[in-house]
Amino acid sequence: MNNIPKSFKEIKTLLDSGNLTCEKLVMQYLDNIKEQKDLNVFITLFERESVLRAAEIDKKIKSGNAGRLAGAVFSIKDVISVKDSLLTCGSKMLSNFESVYDATAVERLIKEDAIIIGKVNCDEFAMGSSNENSYYGPVKNPIDITRVPGGSSGASAVSVAANMCLMSLGSETGGSIRQPSSFCGITGLKASYGRISRFGLVAFASSFDSIGIFGNNNYDIAAALEVIAGADEKDSTSSDVYVDNYAENSELKLDPEKVSIGYIKEYFEKGLDEEIKAGILNKIDSLKQKGFKVKEISLPNTRYLIQTYYILTCAEASSNLSRYDGVRYGLRAENSSALEAMYVNTRSEGFGEEVKRRIMLGTYVLSAGYYDAYYRKGQKVRRLIMNDFDNAFRKVDFIISPTTPTTAFRLGEKLDDPLAMYLNDIYTVSANLAGIPAISVPAGRDKNNLPYGIQIMGKKFDESGLLRMWNEI
Ligand code: GLN
């Protein structure tokens, strides 16, 4: 294994001083990828293209006109479009589908001379918490290969944790960046809804989905965020709120006297692993010792989080995934005698079990007889959950909690019990329901040496604050 520095600043220093070239760097990552093939991370590897591009960027560095992300090598979750390459979404349905354009986030990375090394595995259509729901097989956790890396952006987390690239773009609907970050011992940011354009991100639940970033430290993630954030005319839900100098800001110290932090009473009540609980409470103590004002807060609608999340996201998914009908995209089942049979056969063959489960759940909650009882009620409860956060953020600047109730579980352990799997998302779905930014930062390890993260949530569009708070953990 090549021991490549896990910091963009260090890589840049080596490149600028001529002690490393982008070409060599990419070849080292490619070696690491090949050596760890068993982890099942990449669906498409841009082996030749990334080396050629690295050589181009080396020339730019020499002539002094390289972009802000020259030397940063990224993997991209396979639900995000990269022009002229497969966009499988981890599904048989799209196993032959090539994207005809770049997602805006990808286009912006490339414009600043980042290098894309390949497309990585994920749960099918980003539905899952273990990266076991992929047509391309499960991804393994590099810290213990008998365990899951988390999901749905599991392979994005592994690619960073196992030093196959510096950073990764993943996506979140309910925790798919923060939960795998926690399980793999790295850091992950889900920005505010609308902060990063969703153009080119395949839709799961459009009012929840967002692109986010995996990395090893806050500076790197801030540097990437600065490049990909901001309004985009191709996504009308993207926000035109000012894009801060996130990278520079991420290094500024916070004044503890002026910052108040809340911890959510309900998140510590039941179901939380004792070691994680002790570790997070320890962190809270050390924040107090640094002089931060820390207080207990209550989010009274916490007990409705999982139900609300799954009712609403399944409803949106059933609508979004209706486009895969064998006519417009990807797979078409052969030997169907008539149009309707072709639809049915294509969707039966093309989707995996979890995706079918969610389409059925979503269709049910949207059906005429149940719409009011489930979907409409779910929307109302979402508003109450948002109100809980609005109230909390009148009293505190940041909210901290564990990222996950447990450390990484074993492959196969929760596959037959969807409810147990869904409960993994208990602490993460709230930020997506409320549209606020949240990060997971490594917080410690349990007795089996498995990592866990601490989650920080912030006010909408206060990514700068969040990145600064990170320094204090
Ligand atoms: N694990 C959650 C789910 O299965 C979150 C998925 C996501 O954020 N894409 O829906």
Coordinates of C-alpha atoms and ligand atoms in Angstrom, one line a residue:
M1 CA 0.0 0.0 0.0
N2 CA 1.3 3.4 -0.9
N3 CA 1.3 5.8 2.0
I4 CA -0.2 8.9 0.4
P5 CA -0.7 11.9 2.7
K6 CA -4.4 12.2 3.7
S7 CA -4.4 16.0 3.5
F8 CA -4.9 18.2 0.5
K9 CA -2.5 20.9 2.0
E10 CA 0.3 18.3 2.3
I11 CA -0.3 17.0 -1.2
K12 CA -0.2 20.5 -2.6
T13 CA 3.0 21.3 -0.8
L14 CA 4.6 18.2 -2.4
L15 CA 3.3 19.1 -5.8
D16 CA 4.4 22.7 -5.6
S17 CA 7.9 21.8 -4.5
G18 CA 8.2 19.3 -7.3
N19 CA 8.6 16.3 -4.9
L20 CA 5.5 14.7 -6.3
T21 CA 3.6 14.9 -9.6
C22 CA -0.2 14.4 -10.2
E23 CA 0.7 11.5 -12.5
K24 CA 2.6 9.7 -9.8
L25 CA -0.1 10.4 -7.3
V26 CA -2.8 8.9 -9.4
M27 CA -0.7 5.9 -10.1
Q28 CA -0.2 5.4 -6.4
Y29 CA -4.0 5.6 -5.8
L30 CA -4.5 3.1 -8.6
D31 CA -2.1 0.7 -6.9
N32 CA -4.0 1.1 -3.7
I33 CA -7.3 0.4 -5.5
K34 CA -6.0 -2.7 -7.1
E35 CA -4.4 -4.0 -3.9
Q36 CA -7.8 -3.7 -2.1
K37 CA -10.0 -5.1 -4.9
D38 CA -11.7 -7.4 -2.3
L39 CA -13.4 -4.4 -0.7
N40 CA -15.5 -4.1 -3.9
V41 CA -15.4 -0.3 -4.1
F42 CA -15.3 0.7 -7.8
I43 CA -17.9 0.0 -10.4
T44 CA -16.0 2.0 -13.1
L45 CA -12.4 2.8 -12.8
F46 CA -11.0 5.7 -15.1
E47 CA -7.6 4.1 -15.2
R48 CA -6.2 5.5 -18.4
E49 CA -8.2 8.8 -18.4
S50 CA -7.2 9.8 -14.9
V51 CA -3.5 9.3 -15.6
L52 CA -3.7 11.3 -18.8
R53 CA -5.6 14.1 -17.0
A54 CA -3.0 14.1 -14.2
A55 CA -0.3 14.7 -16.8
E56 CA -2.3 17.6 -18.1
I57 CA -2.6 19.1 -14.7
D58 CA 1.1 18.6 -14.0
K59 CA 1.7 20.9 -17.0
K60 CA -0.7 23.5 -15.6
I61 CA 1.0 23.4 -12.2
K62 CA 4.4 24.0 -13.8
S63 CA 3.1 26.9 -15.7
G64 CA 1.4 28.4 -12.7
N65 CA -2.2 28.4 -13.9
A66 CA -3.7 25.4 -12.2
G67 CA -7.1 25.5 -10.6
R68 CA -8.0 25.5 -6.9
L69 CA -8.3 21.7 -6.6
A70 CA -5.3 20.7 -8.6
G71 CA -3.9 17.6 -7.0
A72 CA -7.2 16.6 -5.3
V73 CA -8.3 13.1 -6.5
F74 CA -12.0 12.3 -6.1
S75 CA -14.2 9.2 -6.5
I76 CA -17.8 9.7 -7.3
K77 CA -20.8 7.8 -6.0
D78 CA -22.5 6.0 -8.9
V79 CA -25.7 8.0 -8.6
I80 CA -24.0 11.2 -9.8
S81 CA -23.4 11.8 -13.5
V82 CA -20.0 11.9 -15.1
K83 CA -20.3 12.4 -18.9
D84 CA -19.8 9.4 -21.2
S85 CA -19.4 6.9 -18.4
L86 CA -21.8 4.4 -16.8
L87 CA -24.3 5.7 -14.3
T88 CA -25.6 2.5 -12.7
C89 CA -27.0 3.7 -9.4
G90 CA -26.0 0.2 -8.2
S91 CA -28.9 -1.2 -10.1
K92 CA -29.4 -3.8 -12.8
M93 CA -32.0 -1.4 -14.2
L94 CA -29.2 1.1 -15.3
S95 CA -26.4 -1.4 -15.7
N96 CA -26.0 -0.4 -19.3
F97 CA -26.8 3.3 -19.0
E98 CA -24.3 6.0 -19.9
S99 CA -24.6 9.6 -18.8
V100 CA -24.7 12.2 -21.5
Y101 CA -23.6 15.1 -19.3
D102 CA -21.7 16.0 -16.1
A103 CA -23.5 16.8 -12.9
T104 CA -23.0 20.4 -12.0
A105 CA -21.0 19.4 -8.9
V106 CA -18.7 17.3 -11.1
E107 CA -18.4 19.9 -13.7
R108 CA -17.3 22.4 -11.1
L109 CA -14.7 20.0 -9.6
I110 CA -13.2 19.4 -13.1
K111 CA -13.1 23.1 -13.8
E112 CA -10.9 23.6 -10.8
D113 CA -8.6 20.8 -11.9
A114 CA -9.7 18.0 -9.6
I115 CA -9.1 14.5 -10.9
I116 CA -11.9 12.0 -11.1
I117 CA -10.5 8.5 -10.6
G118 CA -13.7 6.5 -10.9
K119 CA -17.3 5.7 -10.0
V120 CA -18.0 3.9 -6.8
N121 CA -20.5 1.3 -5.6
C122 CA -23.6 2.2 -3.5
D123 CA -26.9 0.8 -2.3
E124 CA -29.3 0.6 -5.3
F125 CA -30.7 4.1 -6.0
A126 CA -29.1 5.2 -2.7
M127 CA -31.6 3.1 -0.6
G128 CA -29.9 1.5 2.3
S129 CA -27.7 1.8 5.4
S130 CA -25.2 -1.0 4.7
N131 CA -24.2 -1.0 1.0
E132 CA -25.5 -4.5 0.8
N133 CA -28.4 -3.6 -1.6
S134 CA -26.2 -3.2 -4.7
Y135 CA -26.5 -5.2 -7.9
Y136 CA -22.7 -5.1 -7.9
G137 CA -22.5 -6.9 -4.5
P138 CA -21.8 -5.7 -1.0
V139 CA -18.9 -3.4 -0.1
K140 CA -16.7 -4.3 2.8
N141 CA -15.5 -2.1 5.7
P142 CA -11.7 -1.8 5.5
I143 CA -11.3 -1.8 9.3
D144 CA -13.0 -5.2 9.6
I145 CA -13.9 -6.9 6.4
T146 CA -16.6 -9.0 8.0
R147 CA -18.5 -5.8 8.6
V148 CA -20.5 -3.3 6.5
P149 CA -19.1 0.1 5.7
G150 CA -22.6 1.7 6.1
G151 CA -24.7 3.1 3.4
S152 CA -25.8 4.1 1.0
S153 CA -22.6 5.9 0.1
G154 CA -20.6 3.1 1.6
A155 CA -18.0 2.7 -1.1
S156 CA -17.4 6.5 -1.2
A157 CA -16.5 6.3 2.5
V158 CA -14.3 3.2 1.9
S159 CA -12.5 4.9 -1.0
V160 CA -11.4 7.7 1.3
A161 CA -10.7 5.6 4.4
A162 CA -8.6 3.1 2.4
N163 CA -6.6 5.8 0.7
M164 CA -7.9 5.1 -2.8
C165 CA -8.4 8.8 -3.4
L166 CA -8.4 12.0 -1.3
M167 CA -12.1 12.8 -1.3
S168 CA -15.4 11.5 -2.6
L169 CA -18.7 13.0 -3.6
G170 CA -21.6 11.0 -2.2
S171 CA -25.3 11.7 -1.7
E172 CA -27.7 12.0 1.2
T173 CA -31.3 11.5 1.6
G174 CA -31.3 10.5 5.3
G175 CA -27.7 10.0 6.5
S176 CA -25.9 8.2 3.6
I177 CA -22.8 10.3 4.1
R178 CA -22.7 10.7 7.8
Q179 CA -23.5 7.1 8.7
P180 CA -20.7 5.5 6.5
S181 CA -18.3 8.3 7.7
S182 CA -19.0 7.2 11.2
F183 CA -18.6 3.5 10.4
C184 CA -15.3 4.0 8.5
G185 CA -13.7 6.6 10.8
I186 CA -13.6 9.5 8.4
T187 CA -15.5 12.8 8.1
G188 CA -18.5 13.6 6.0
L189 CA -20.6 16.7 5.3
K190 CA -24.2 17.0 4.2
A191 CA -24.7 20.6 3.3
S192 CA -28.0 22.5 3.7
Y193 CA -30.7 21.5 1.2
G194 CA -30.1 23.7 -1.9
R195 CA -26.5 24.5 -1.1
I196 CA -25.1 22.2 -3.8
S197 CA -26.9 21.8 -7.1
R198 CA -28.7 18.4 -7.5
F199 CA -28.4 18.6 -11.3
G200 CA -27.0 15.3 -12.4
L201 CA -27.8 13.5 -9.1
V202 CA -30.3 10.7 -9.8
A203 CA -33.4 11.4 -7.8
F204 CA -34.4 9.3 -4.9
A205 CA -36.6 11.7 -2.8
S206 CA -36.2 15.1 -4.3
S207 CA -37.2 17.2 -1.3
F208 CA -34.5 15.4 0.8
D209 CA -31.7 14.6 -1.6
S210 CA -28.4 16.4 -1.5
I211 CA -24.8 15.9 -2.7
G212 CA -22.1 15.9 0.0
I213 CA -18.4 15.4 0.6
F214 CA -16.3 12.8 2.3
G215 CA -12.8 13.6 3.4
N216 CA -10.2 13.3 6.1
N217 CA -10.3 16.8 7.6
N218 CA -12.4 19.9 7.6
Y219 CA -10.0 22.0 5.5
D220 CA -10.2 19.6 2.6
I221 CA -14.0 19.3 2.7
A222 CA -14.3 23.1 3.0
A223 CA -12.1 23.6 -0.1
A224 CA -14.3 21.2 -2.1
L225 CA -17.5 22.7 -0.8
E226 CA -16.3 26.2 -1.8
V227 CA -16.0 24.9 -5.4
I228 CA -19.2 23.0 -5.8
A229 CA -21.6 25.1 -3.7
G230 CA -23.9 27.8 -5.1
A231 CA -26.8 28.6 -7.4
D232 CA -27.2 26.7 -10.6
E233 CA -29.7 27.6 -13.2
K234 CA -30.2 23.9 -14.0
D235 CA -31.6 23.2 -10.5
S236 CA -34.4 25.6 -9.4
T237 CA -34.1 24.3 -5.8
S238 CA -30.5 25.4 -5.6
S239 CA -30.0 28.5 -3.4
D240 CA -28.4 31.8 -4.3
V241 CA -27.3 32.4 -0.7
Y242 CA -23.7 33.7 -0.8
V243 CA -20.9 31.1 -1.0
D244 CA -18.5 31.8 1.8
N245 CA -14.7 31.4 1.7
Y246 CA -15.2 28.0 3.4
A247 CA -11.6 26.9 3.3
E248 CA -10.2 30.0 4.8
N249 CA -13.0 30.2 7.4
S250 CA -12.6 26.6 8.4
E251 CA -9.3 27.6 10.1
L252 CA -10.6 30.4 12.2
K253 CA -11.0 29.8 15.9
L254 CA -14.4 30.1 17.5
D255 CA -14.8 32.1 20.6
P256 CA -16.2 29.6 23.1
E257 CA -17.8 32.4 25.2
K258 CA -19.9 33.4 22.3
V259 CA -21.0 29.9 21.2
S260 CA -23.8 27.8 22.7
I261 CA -24.2 24.1 21.9
G262 CA -27.2 22.0 22.6
Y263 CA -27.4 18.2 23.0
I264 CA -30.6 16.5 22.3
K265 CA -32.1 14.8 25.4
E266 CA -34.2 12.3 23.4
Y267 CA -31.2 11.0 21.4
F268 CA -29.5 9.7 24.6
E269 CA -32.6 7.9 26.0
K270 CA -32.7 4.4 24.5
G271 CA -31.2 2.2 21.8
L272 CA -27.8 4.0 22.0
D273 CA -24.7 1.8 22.5
E274 CA -23.3 2.4 26.0
E275 CA -19.7 2.9 24.8
I276 CA -20.8 5.5 22.2
K277 CA -22.9 7.2 24.8
A278 CA -20.0 7.5 27.2
G279 CA -17.7 8.7 24.4
I280 CA -20.1 11.4 23.3
L281 CA -20.8 12.6 26.8
N282 CA -17.0 12.8 27.3
K283 CA -16.8 15.1 24.2
I284 CA -19.6 17.2 25.7
D285 CA -17.6 17.5 28.9
S286 CA -14.5 18.6 27.1
L287 CA -16.4 21.3 25.2
K288 CA -17.7 22.6 28.5
Q289 CA -14.1 22.7 29.8
K290 CA -13.1 24.7 26.8
G291 CA -15.7 27.3 27.9
F292 CA -18.5 26.6 25.5
K293 CA -22.0 27.0 26.8
V294 CA -23.5 23.5 26.6
K295 CA -27.2 22.9 27.4
E296 CA -29.7 20.1 27.1
I297 CA -32.4 20.7 24.5
S298 CA -35.5 18.9 23.6
L299 CA -36.8 18.0 20.1
P300 CA -40.2 16.7 21.2
N301 CA -41.1 15.1 17.8
T302 CA -38.1 12.9 17.8
R303 CA -40.2 9.8 18.2
Y304 CA -41.9 10.4 14.8
L305 CA -38.6 10.8 12.8
I306 CA -38.2 7.4 11.3
Q307 CA -41.9 6.9 10.3
T308 CA -42.1 10.4 8.8
Y309 CA -38.8 9.9 6.9
Y310 CA -39.8 6.6 5.4
I311 CA -43.4 7.6 4.5
L312 CA -42.3 10.7 2.7
T313 CA -39.1 9.4 1.0
C314 CA -40.9 6.2 -0.2
A315 CA -43.7 8.4 -1.6
E316 CA -41.2 10.6 -3.5
A317 CA -39.3 7.5 -4.6
S318 CA -42.3 5.8 -6.0
S319 CA -43.0 8.8 -8.1
N320 CA -39.3 9.4 -9.1
L321 CA -38.7 5.8 -10.0
S322 CA -41.7 5.5 -12.3
R323 CA -39.5 6.7 -15.1
Y324 CA -37.7 3.4 -15.3
D325 CA -40.2 1.6 -17.5
G326 CA -38.0 -0.1 -20.1
V327 CA -38.8 2.6 -22.7
R328 CA -36.7 5.6 -21.7
Y329 CA -33.7 4.3 -19.7
G330 CA -31.6 1.3 -19.3
L331 CA -32.9 -2.2 -19.1
R332 CA -35.8 -3.6 -21.2
A333 CA -37.0 -7.1 -20.4
E334 CA -37.0 -9.3 -23.4
N335 CA -39.8 -11.5 -24.7
S336 CA -42.7 -9.5 -23.5
S337 CA -45.8 -10.0 -25.5
A338 CA -47.4 -6.6 -25.0
L339 CA -46.6 -3.1 -23.6
E340 CA -48.0 -3.7 -20.1
A341 CA -46.1 -7.0 -19.8
M342 CA -42.9 -5.2 -20.9
Y343 CA -43.3 -2.6 -18.1
V344 CA -44.0 -5.3 -15.5
N345 CA -41.2 -7.6 -16.6
T346 CA -38.7 -4.8 -16.8
R347 CA -39.4 -3.4 -13.4
S348 CA -39.6 -6.9 -11.9
E349 CA -36.2 -7.9 -13.3
G350 CA -34.5 -4.5 -13.0
F351 CA -35.1 -3.5 -9.4
G352 CA -33.8 -5.3 -6.3
E353 CA -35.8 -6.2 -3.3
E354 CA -35.3 -3.0 -1.2
V355 CA -36.2 -0.7 -4.1
K356 CA -39.4 -2.7 -4.8
R357 CA -40.3 -2.6 -1.1
R358 CA -40.0 1.2 -1.1
I359 CA -41.9 1.7 -4.4
M360 CA -44.8 -0.4 -3.0
L361 CA -44.8 1.4 0.4
G362 CA -44.7 4.8 -1.4
T363 CA -47.5 3.8 -3.8
Y364 CA -49.6 2.7 -0.9
V365 CA -49.2 5.9 1.1
L366 CA -50.0 8.0 -2.0
S367 CA -53.0 6.0 -3.0
A368 CA -56.4 7.7 -2.9
G369 CA -57.7 5.8 0.2
Y370 CA -54.5 6.4 2.3
Y371 CA -53.1 9.7 1.1
D372 CA -54.6 11.7 4.0
A373 CA -53.8 9.2 6.7
Y374 CA -50.1 8.8 5.7
Y375 CA -48.7 11.2 3.1
R376 CA -50.5 14.3 4.1
K377 CA -50.0 13.5 7.8
G378 CA -46.4 12.9 7.2
Q379 CA -46.0 16.3 5.6
K380 CA -47.6 17.9 8.6
V381 CA -45.3 16.1 11.0
R382 CA -42.3 17.2 8.9
R383 CA -43.4 20.8 9.6
L384 CA -43.5 20.0 13.3
I385 CA -40.0 18.5 13.2
M386 CA -38.8 21.6 11.3
N387 CA -40.4 23.8 14.0
D388 CA -38.5 21.8 16.7
F389 CA -35.3 22.7 15.1
D390 CA -36.3 26.4 14.6
N391 CA -37.1 26.6 18.3
A392 CA -33.8 24.8 19.3
F393 CA -31.8 27.2 17.1
R394 CA -33.2 30.2 18.9
K395 CA -31.5 28.9 22.0
V396 CA -28.3 27.4 20.6
D397 CA -25.9 27.8 17.7
F398 CA -25.0 24.1 17.1
I399 CA -26.6 20.8 18.1
I400 CA -24.5 17.7 18.8
S401 CA -25.4 14.1 19.0
P402 CA -24.0 10.6 18.2
T403 CA -24.1 10.0 14.4
T404 CA -25.2 6.4 14.8
P405 CA -26.7 4.2 17.6
T406 CA -24.0 1.5 17.1
T407 CA -20.7 0.9 15.4
A408 CA -20.5 -1.0 12.1
F409 CA -22.5 -4.2 12.2
R410 CA -21.7 -7.5 10.5
L411 CA -22.4 -8.2 6.8
G412 CA -25.8 -9.9 6.6
E413 CA -26.7 -9.2 10.2
K414 CA -29.7 -6.9 9.4
L415 CA -30.6 -7.9 5.9
D416 CA -33.7 -9.9 6.9
D417 CA -35.0 -7.2 9.2
P418 CA -35.7 -3.9 7.3
L419 CA -37.0 -2.2 10.5
A420 CA -33.8 -2.9 12.4
M421 CA -31.9 -1.5 9.3
Y422 CA -34.1 1.6 9.2
L423 CA -33.4 2.3 12.9
N424 CA -29.8 2.9 12.0
D425 CA -30.9 6.3 10.6
I426 CA -32.5 7.5 13.8
Y427 CA -30.0 10.3 14.5
T428 CA -29.3 11.3 10.9
V429 CA -32.7 11.7 9.1
S430 CA -33.7 14.7 11.2
A431 CA -31.2 17.0 9.3
N432 CA -32.6 15.9 6.0
L433 CA -36.2 16.4 7.2
A434 CA -35.3 19.9 8.3
G435 CA -33.0 20.7 5.4
I436 CA -30.1 21.8 7.7
P437 CA -26.4 21.1 7.4
A438 CA -24.8 18.4 9.4
I439 CA -21.4 16.7 9.6
S440 CA -20.0 13.6 11.2
V441 CA -16.5 13.8 12.8
P442 CA -14.6 10.8 14.2
A443 CA -15.1 10.7 17.9
G444 CA -13.6 7.5 19.1
R445 CA -13.4 3.7 18.9
D446 CA -15.2 0.9 20.8
K447 CA -13.7 -2.1 22.5
N448 CA -13.5 -3.9 19.1
N449 CA -11.5 -1.0 17.7
L450 CA -14.5 0.1 15.5
P451 CA -14.8 3.8 15.0
Y452 CA -17.9 6.0 15.7
G453 CA -18.6 9.6 14.9
I454 CA -20.1 12.6 16.6
Q455 CA -22.7 14.6 14.6
I456 CA -22.8 18.4 14.6
M457 CA -25.9 20.1 13.1
G458 CA -26.0 23.8 12.3
K459 CA -28.4 26.5 11.3
K460 CA -29.4 26.5 7.6
F461 CA -26.6 27.7 5.4
D462 CA -24.1 28.0 8.4
E463 CA -21.7 25.6 6.8
S464 CA -18.9 28.0 7.7
G465 CA -19.8 27.7 11.4
L466 CA -20.1 24.0 11.2
L467 CA -16.7 23.6 9.7
R468 CA -15.2 25.8 12.4
M469 CA -17.0 23.9 15.2
W470 CA -15.3 20.8 13.8
N471 CA -11.9 22.1 15.0
E472 CA -13.1 21.9 18.6
I473 CA -14.1 18.3 18.6
Ligands
GLN1 N1 -30.3 4.8 5.1 C1 -31.3 5.7 4.6 C2 -32.3 5.0 3.7 O1 -32.1 3.9 3.5 C3 -30.6 6.9 4.0 C4 -30.3 6.7 2.6 C5 -29.7 8.0 2.0 O2 -29.4 8.9 2.7 N2 -29.6 7.9 0.7 O3 -33.1 5.7 3.2

